[in-house]
Amino acid sequence: MAEGTIRLLLLSSGELLMARLRTTTDGDGQPAYQLIRPRRVLSCDSEAEGFTLTPFLSGLTPQSNLVLFKHAVASVLEPDGLLLQAYATQTSQECPLEETPVERLKRAFQEFTESFED
């Protein structure tokens, strides 16, 4: 799986994007986010679909990744499972399966007990 986590981003401009997110720095060493294969999240008119994902800078540049200053991002959110699946399918990226609360608790307990074994 590629480095970074797939997240829903609310930009300061009001745009909603979905991308694999990595923390990085810009050319001056300031904190920034690298967005891998960003997609614009648009709501649909029909209730059945709910949303569509479109390539973010399509037609403007051949680049598929970009770096944003952290102040350009208003919020980083965890996406809904269906949105995550749609993004992973469209961008041909692996995405982690969503864990249930019980699975997260089991994993946390296992990691905790393994820390004593070392």
Short mmCIF file of N, CA and C in Angstrom, two decimals:
data_model
loop_
_atom_site.label_atom_id
_atom_site.label_comp_id
_atom_site.label_asym_id
_atom_site.label_seq_id
_atom_site.Cartn_x
_atom_site.Cartn_y
_atom_site.Cartn_z
N MET A 1 0.84 -1.18 0.00
CA MET A 1 0.00 0.00 0.00
C MET A 1 0.89 1.24 0.00
N ALA A 2 0.49 2.22 -0.73
CA ALA A 2 1.26 3.46 -0.81
C ALA A 2 1.28 4.17 0.54
N GLU A 3 2.33 4.92 0.77
CA GLU A 3 2.45 5.70 1.99
C GLU A 3 1.39 6.79 2.01
N GLY A 4 0.90 7.12 3.18
CA GLY A 4 -0.12 8.14 3.30
C GLY A 4 -1.48 7.53 3.55
N THR A 5 -2.41 8.37 3.93
CA THR A 5 -3.75 7.92 4.28
C THR A 5 -4.76 8.63 3.41
N ILE A 6 -5.77 7.92 2.96
CA ILE A 6 -6.82 8.52 2.14
C ILE A 6 -7.74 9.31 3.06
N ARG A 7 -7.88 10.59 2.76
CA ARG A 7 -8.68 11.49 3.60
C ARG A 7 -9.56 12.40 2.75
N LEU A 8 -10.59 12.91 3.38
CA LEU A 8 -11.47 13.91 2.81
C LEU A 8 -10.97 15.25 3.32
N LEU A 9 -10.75 16.20 2.42
CA LEU A 9 -10.19 17.49 2.80
C LEU A 9 -11.17 18.62 2.49
N LEU A 10 -11.43 19.43 3.48
CA LEU A 10 -12.21 20.64 3.27
C LEU A 10 -11.19 21.76 3.15
N LEU A 11 -11.12 22.36 1.96
CA LEU A 11 -10.16 23.43 1.73
C LEU A 11 -10.71 24.75 2.27
N SER A 12 -9.83 25.68 2.55
CA SER A 12 -10.24 27.00 3.03
C SER A 12 -11.15 27.70 2.03
N SER A 13 -11.04 27.33 0.75
CA SER A 13 -11.88 27.91 -0.30
C SER A 13 -13.30 27.34 -0.30
N GLY A 14 -13.53 26.26 0.46
CA GLY A 14 -14.84 25.62 0.50
C GLY A 14 -14.93 24.37 -0.35
N GLU A 15 -13.91 24.10 -1.16
CA GLU A 15 -13.89 22.89 -2.01
C GLU A 15 -13.72 21.65 -1.14
N LEU A 16 -14.33 20.55 -1.55
CA LEU A 16 -14.13 19.26 -0.91
C LEU A 16 -13.30 18.39 -1.83
N LEU A 17 -12.18 17.87 -1.33
CA LEU A 17 -11.31 16.99 -2.11
C LEU A 17 -11.11 15.70 -1.36
N MET A 18 -10.81 14.66 -2.11
CA MET A 18 -10.43 13.39 -1.52
C MET A 18 -9.11 13.00 -2.15
N ALA A 19 -8.14 12.60 -1.31
CA ALA A 19 -6.82 12.26 -1.83
C ALA A 19 -6.08 11.42 -0.81
N ARG A 20 -5.04 10.74 -1.30
CA ARG A 20 -4.10 10.11 -0.38
C ARG A 20 -3.23 11.26 0.11
N LEU A 21 -3.12 11.41 1.41
CA LEU A 21 -2.50 12.58 2.02
C LEU A 21 -1.18 12.20 2.69
N ARG A 22 -0.15 12.97 2.37
CA ARG A 22 1.15 12.81 3.03
C ARG A 22 1.55 14.16 3.60
N THR A 23 2.16 14.15 4.77
CA THR A 23 2.68 15.37 5.36
C THR A 23 4.08 15.59 4.79
N THR A 24 4.35 16.82 4.37
CA THR A 24 5.63 17.14 3.74
C THR A 24 5.97 18.59 4.06
N THR A 25 6.92 19.13 3.36
CA THR A 25 7.25 20.55 3.49
C THR A 25 7.34 21.15 2.09
N ASP A 26 7.15 22.45 2.01
CA ASP A 26 7.29 23.11 0.71
C ASP A 26 8.77 23.45 0.49
N GLY A 27 9.07 24.17 -0.56
CA GLY A 27 10.45 24.51 -0.90
C GLY A 27 11.16 25.34 0.16
N ASP A 28 10.39 26.07 0.97
CA ASP A 28 10.97 26.90 2.03
C ASP A 28 11.01 26.18 3.38
N GLY A 29 10.61 24.92 3.39
CA GLY A 29 10.61 24.16 4.64
C GLY A 29 9.37 24.35 5.49
N GLN A 30 8.34 25.01 4.95
CA GLN A 30 7.10 25.21 5.68
C GLN A 30 6.23 23.94 5.59
N PRO A 31 5.46 23.64 6.66
CA PRO A 31 4.60 22.45 6.63
C PRO A 31 3.61 22.51 5.47
N ALA A 32 3.43 21.37 4.83
CA ALA A 32 2.51 21.29 3.69
C ALA A 32 1.96 19.87 3.60
N TYR A 33 0.96 19.70 2.73
CA TYR A 33 0.39 18.38 2.45
C TYR A 33 0.63 18.04 0.99
N GLN A 34 1.04 16.81 0.74
CA GLN A 34 1.10 16.33 -0.63
C GLN A 34 -0.17 15.54 -0.87
N LEU A 35 -0.91 15.90 -1.92
CA LEU A 35 -2.14 15.21 -2.27
C LEU A 35 -1.86 14.32 -3.48
N ILE A 36 -2.04 13.03 -3.29
CA ILE A 36 -1.81 12.04 -4.34
C ILE A 36 -3.16 11.74 -4.98
N ARG A 37 -3.25 11.94 -6.28
CA ARG A 37 -4.46 11.69 -7.07
C ARG A 37 -5.70 12.33 -6.47
N PRO A 38 -5.69 13.64 -6.27
CA PRO A 38 -6.86 14.30 -5.67
C PRO A 38 -8.08 14.24 -6.58
N ARG A 39 -9.23 14.10 -5.96
CA ARG A 39 -10.51 14.11 -6.66
C ARG A 39 -11.42 15.12 -5.99
N ARG A 40 -12.12 15.90 -6.79
CA ARG A 40 -13.12 16.85 -6.28
C ARG A 40 -14.37 16.04 -5.93
N VAL A 41 -14.94 16.29 -4.77
CA VAL A 41 -16.16 15.61 -4.34
C VAL A 41 -17.32 16.56 -4.58
N LEU A 42 -18.22 16.13 -5.44
CA LEU A 42 -19.40 16.93 -5.78
C LEU A 42 -20.65 16.16 -5.40
N SER A 43 -21.64 16.86 -4.86
CA SER A 43 -22.90 16.19 -4.55
C SER A 43 -23.73 16.07 -5.82
N CYS A 44 -24.48 14.99 -5.90
CA CYS A 44 -25.35 14.74 -7.06
C CYS A 44 -26.75 15.26 -6.78
N ASP A 45 -27.47 15.50 -7.86
CA ASP A 45 -28.85 15.93 -7.71
C ASP A 45 -29.75 14.79 -7.26
N SER A 46 -29.41 13.56 -7.70
CA SER A 46 -30.25 12.42 -7.32
C SER A 46 -29.80 11.87 -5.97
N GLU A 47 -30.77 11.51 -5.14
CA GLU A 47 -30.45 10.98 -3.81
C GLU A 47 -29.81 9.60 -3.89
N ALA A 48 -30.04 8.87 -4.96
CA ALA A 48 -29.53 7.50 -5.09
C ALA A 48 -28.00 7.48 -5.12
N GLU A 49 -27.40 8.44 -5.82
CA GLU A 49 -25.95 8.42 -5.94
C GLU A 49 -25.27 9.17 -4.80
N GLY A 50 -25.72 10.34 -4.45
CA GLY A 50 -25.17 11.08 -3.35
C GLY A 50 -23.97 11.96 -3.68
N PHE A 51 -23.01 11.45 -4.46
CA PHE A 51 -21.81 12.21 -4.76
C PHE A 51 -21.15 11.69 -6.03
N THR A 52 -20.29 12.50 -6.61
CA THR A 52 -19.44 12.08 -7.72
C THR A 52 -18.02 12.54 -7.42
N LEU A 53 -17.06 11.83 -7.96
CA LEU A 53 -15.65 12.17 -7.82
C LEU A 53 -15.11 12.52 -9.20
N THR A 54 -14.49 13.68 -9.32
CA THR A 54 -13.89 14.08 -10.60
C THR A 54 -12.44 14.47 -10.36
N PRO A 55 -11.56 14.19 -11.33
CA PRO A 55 -10.15 14.57 -11.18
C PRO A 55 -10.05 16.07 -10.88
N PHE A 56 -9.21 16.44 -9.92
CA PHE A 56 -9.16 17.81 -9.42
C PHE A 56 -8.61 18.80 -10.43
N LEU A 57 -7.52 18.61 -11.05
CA LEU A 57 -6.95 19.60 -11.96
C LEU A 57 -7.02 19.16 -13.42
N SER A 58 -8.00 18.33 -13.73
CA SER A 58 -8.16 17.80 -15.07
C SER A 58 -8.32 18.91 -16.10
N GLY A 59 -7.57 18.81 -17.18
CA GLY A 59 -7.63 19.80 -18.25
C GLY A 59 -6.75 21.01 -18.03
N LEU A 60 -6.25 21.18 -16.81
CA LEU A 60 -5.40 22.33 -16.50
C LEU A 60 -3.92 21.97 -16.49
N THR A 61 -3.63 20.73 -16.09
CA THR A 61 -2.25 20.27 -15.99
C THR A 61 -2.21 18.75 -16.12
N PRO A 62 -1.13 18.21 -16.65
CA PRO A 62 -1.02 16.75 -16.72
C PRO A 62 -0.62 16.14 -15.37
N GLN A 63 -0.25 16.96 -14.40
CA GLN A 63 0.15 16.46 -13.09
C GLN A 63 -1.03 15.83 -12.37
N SER A 64 -0.78 14.73 -11.66
CA SER A 64 -1.85 14.10 -10.90
C SER A 64 -1.67 14.28 -9.40
N ASN A 65 -0.56 14.88 -8.97
CA ASN A 65 -0.31 15.12 -7.55
C ASN A 65 0.00 16.59 -7.35
N LEU A 66 -0.26 17.10 -6.15
CA LEU A 66 0.07 18.49 -5.87
C LEU A 66 0.41 18.66 -4.40
N VAL A 67 1.05 19.77 -4.08
CA VAL A 67 1.39 20.10 -2.70
C VAL A 67 0.61 21.36 -2.33
N LEU A 68 -0.06 21.31 -1.16
CA LEU A 68 -0.82 22.45 -0.65
C LEU A 68 -0.21 22.91 0.67
N PHE A 69 -0.15 24.21 0.87
CA PHE A 69 0.24 24.72 2.18
C PHE A 69 -0.80 24.28 3.20
N LYS A 70 -0.38 23.99 4.42
CA LYS A 70 -1.33 23.55 5.44
C LYS A 70 -2.43 24.57 5.70
N HIS A 71 -2.13 25.87 5.57
CA HIS A 71 -3.17 26.87 5.83
C HIS A 71 -4.25 26.88 4.75
N ALA A 72 -4.01 26.21 3.62
CA ALA A 72 -5.03 26.11 2.57
C ALA A 72 -6.08 25.05 2.89
N VAL A 73 -5.79 24.22 3.91
CA VAL A 73 -6.68 23.14 4.30
C VAL A 73 -7.39 23.53 5.59
N ALA A 74 -8.71 23.64 5.53
CA ALA A 74 -9.49 24.01 6.71
C ALA A 74 -9.67 22.83 7.65
N SER A 75 -9.85 21.62 7.09
CA SER A 75 -10.09 20.45 7.92
C SER A 75 -9.73 19.17 7.17
N VAL A 76 -9.23 18.20 7.91
CA VAL A 76 -8.93 16.88 7.37
C VAL A 76 -9.89 15.91 8.05
N LEU A 77 -10.68 15.21 7.24
CA LEU A 77 -11.74 14.35 7.76
C LEU A 77 -11.57 12.91 7.31
N GLU A 78 -12.12 11.99 8.07
CA GLU A 78 -12.14 10.59 7.67
C GLU A 78 -13.34 10.39 6.77
N PRO A 79 -13.14 9.83 5.57
CA PRO A 79 -14.26 9.68 4.63
C PRO A 79 -15.19 8.53 5.00
N ASP A 80 -16.41 8.64 4.54
CA ASP A 80 -17.40 7.57 4.65
C ASP A 80 -16.89 6.35 3.88
N GLY A 81 -17.24 5.16 4.32
CA GLY A 81 -16.78 3.92 3.69
C GLY A 81 -17.12 3.81 2.21
N LEU A 82 -18.32 4.23 1.82
CA LEU A 82 -18.71 4.15 0.41
C LEU A 82 -17.90 5.12 -0.44
N LEU A 83 -17.65 6.31 0.09
CA LEU A 83 -16.84 7.30 -0.62
C LEU A 83 -15.40 6.79 -0.75
N LEU A 84 -14.89 6.18 0.30
CA LEU A 84 -13.54 5.62 0.28
C LEU A 84 -13.42 4.53 -0.78
N GLN A 85 -14.41 3.66 -0.86
CA GLN A 85 -14.42 2.61 -1.88
C GLN A 85 -14.46 3.19 -3.28
N ALA A 86 -15.31 4.17 -3.51
CA ALA A 86 -15.43 4.80 -4.82
C ALA A 86 -14.10 5.44 -5.22
N TYR A 87 -13.46 6.12 -4.29
CA TYR A 87 -12.17 6.76 -4.57
C TYR A 87 -11.10 5.71 -4.90
N ALA A 88 -11.03 4.66 -4.10
CA ALA A 88 -10.02 3.62 -4.31
C ALA A 88 -10.21 2.93 -5.66
N THR A 89 -11.45 2.68 -6.05
CA THR A 89 -11.74 2.06 -7.33
C THR A 89 -11.36 2.99 -8.48
N GLN A 90 -11.74 4.25 -8.38
CA GLN A 90 -11.49 5.21 -9.45
C GLN A 90 -10.00 5.49 -9.65
N THR A 91 -9.23 5.50 -8.57
CA THR A 91 -7.81 5.83 -8.66
C THR A 91 -6.91 4.61 -8.66
N SER A 92 -7.50 3.43 -8.62
CA SER A 92 -6.74 2.17 -8.60
C SER A 92 -5.73 2.13 -7.46
N GLN A 93 -6.15 2.59 -6.29
CA GLN A 93 -5.30 2.55 -5.11
C GLN A 93 -5.86 1.56 -4.12
N GLU A 94 -4.96 0.97 -3.35
CA GLU A 94 -5.39 0.12 -2.26
C GLU A 94 -5.88 1.01 -1.14
N CYS A 95 -6.91 0.57 -0.47
CA CYS A 95 -7.35 1.31 0.71
C CYS A 95 -7.63 0.30 1.81
N PRO A 96 -7.38 0.69 3.04
CA PRO A 96 -7.63 -0.24 4.15
C PRO A 96 -9.12 -0.51 4.28
N LEU A 97 -9.44 -1.74 4.62
CA LEU A 97 -10.83 -2.07 4.89
C LEU A 97 -11.22 -1.39 6.19
N GLU A 98 -12.43 -0.92 6.25
CA GLU A 98 -12.88 -0.22 7.44
C GLU A 98 -13.02 -1.21 8.59
N GLU A 99 -12.44 -0.89 9.71
CA GLU A 99 -12.51 -1.76 10.88
C GLU A 99 -13.73 -1.38 11.72
N THR A 100 -14.31 -2.41 12.31
CA THR A 100 -15.40 -2.15 13.25
C THR A 100 -14.77 -1.72 14.57
N PRO A 101 -15.55 -1.12 15.47
CA PRO A 101 -14.98 -0.74 16.77
C PRO A 101 -14.38 -1.92 17.53
N VAL A 102 -15.00 -3.09 17.42
CA VAL A 102 -14.48 -4.28 18.10
C VAL A 102 -13.13 -4.68 17.49
N GLU A 103 -13.01 -4.62 16.15
CA GLU A 103 -11.73 -4.95 15.51
C GLU A 103 -10.63 -3.97 15.91
N ARG A 104 -10.98 -2.69 16.02
CA ARG A 104 -9.99 -1.69 16.45
C ARG A 104 -9.54 -1.96 17.88
N LEU A 105 -10.49 -2.34 18.75
CA LEU A 105 -10.16 -2.65 20.14
C LEU A 105 -9.26 -3.88 20.22
N LYS A 106 -9.58 -4.91 19.43
CA LYS A 106 -8.75 -6.13 19.41
C LYS A 106 -7.33 -5.80 18.95
N ARG A 107 -7.22 -5.00 17.90
CA ARG A 107 -5.90 -4.64 17.38
C ARG A 107 -5.12 -3.83 18.40
N ALA A 108 -5.79 -2.88 19.05
CA ALA A 108 -5.12 -2.07 20.07
C ALA A 108 -4.65 -2.93 21.24
N PHE A 109 -5.49 -3.89 21.66
CA PHE A 109 -5.10 -4.78 22.75
C PHE A 109 -3.91 -5.64 22.35
N GLN A 110 -3.93 -6.14 21.12
CA GLN A 110 -2.83 -6.96 20.63
C GLN A 110 -1.53 -6.15 20.58
N GLU A 111 -1.60 -4.93 20.09
CA GLU A 111 -0.42 -4.07 20.04
C GLU A 111 0.09 -3.76 21.45
N PHE A 112 -0.84 -3.58 22.39
CA PHE A 112 -0.47 -3.29 23.78
C PHE A 112 0.25 -4.49 24.39
N THR A 113 -0.31 -5.70 24.20
CA THR A 113 0.32 -6.88 24.80
C THR A 113 1.65 -7.20 24.13
N GLU A 114 1.77 -6.92 22.82
CA GLU A 114 3.04 -7.15 22.13
C GLU A 114 4.12 -6.22 22.65
N SER A 115 3.75 -5.04 23.12
CA SER A 115 4.76 -4.10 23.63
C SER A 115 5.42 -4.64 24.90
N PHE A 116 4.73 -5.51 25.66
CA PHE A 116 5.32 -6.11 26.85
C PHE A 116 6.24 -7.29 26.51
N GLU A 117 5.98 -7.93 25.36
CA GLU A 117 6.77 -9.09 24.97
C GLU A 117 8.15 -8.70 24.49
N ASP A 118 8.32 -7.47 24.03
CA ASP A 118 9.62 -7.04 23.48
C ASP A 118 10.65 -6.82 24.53
#
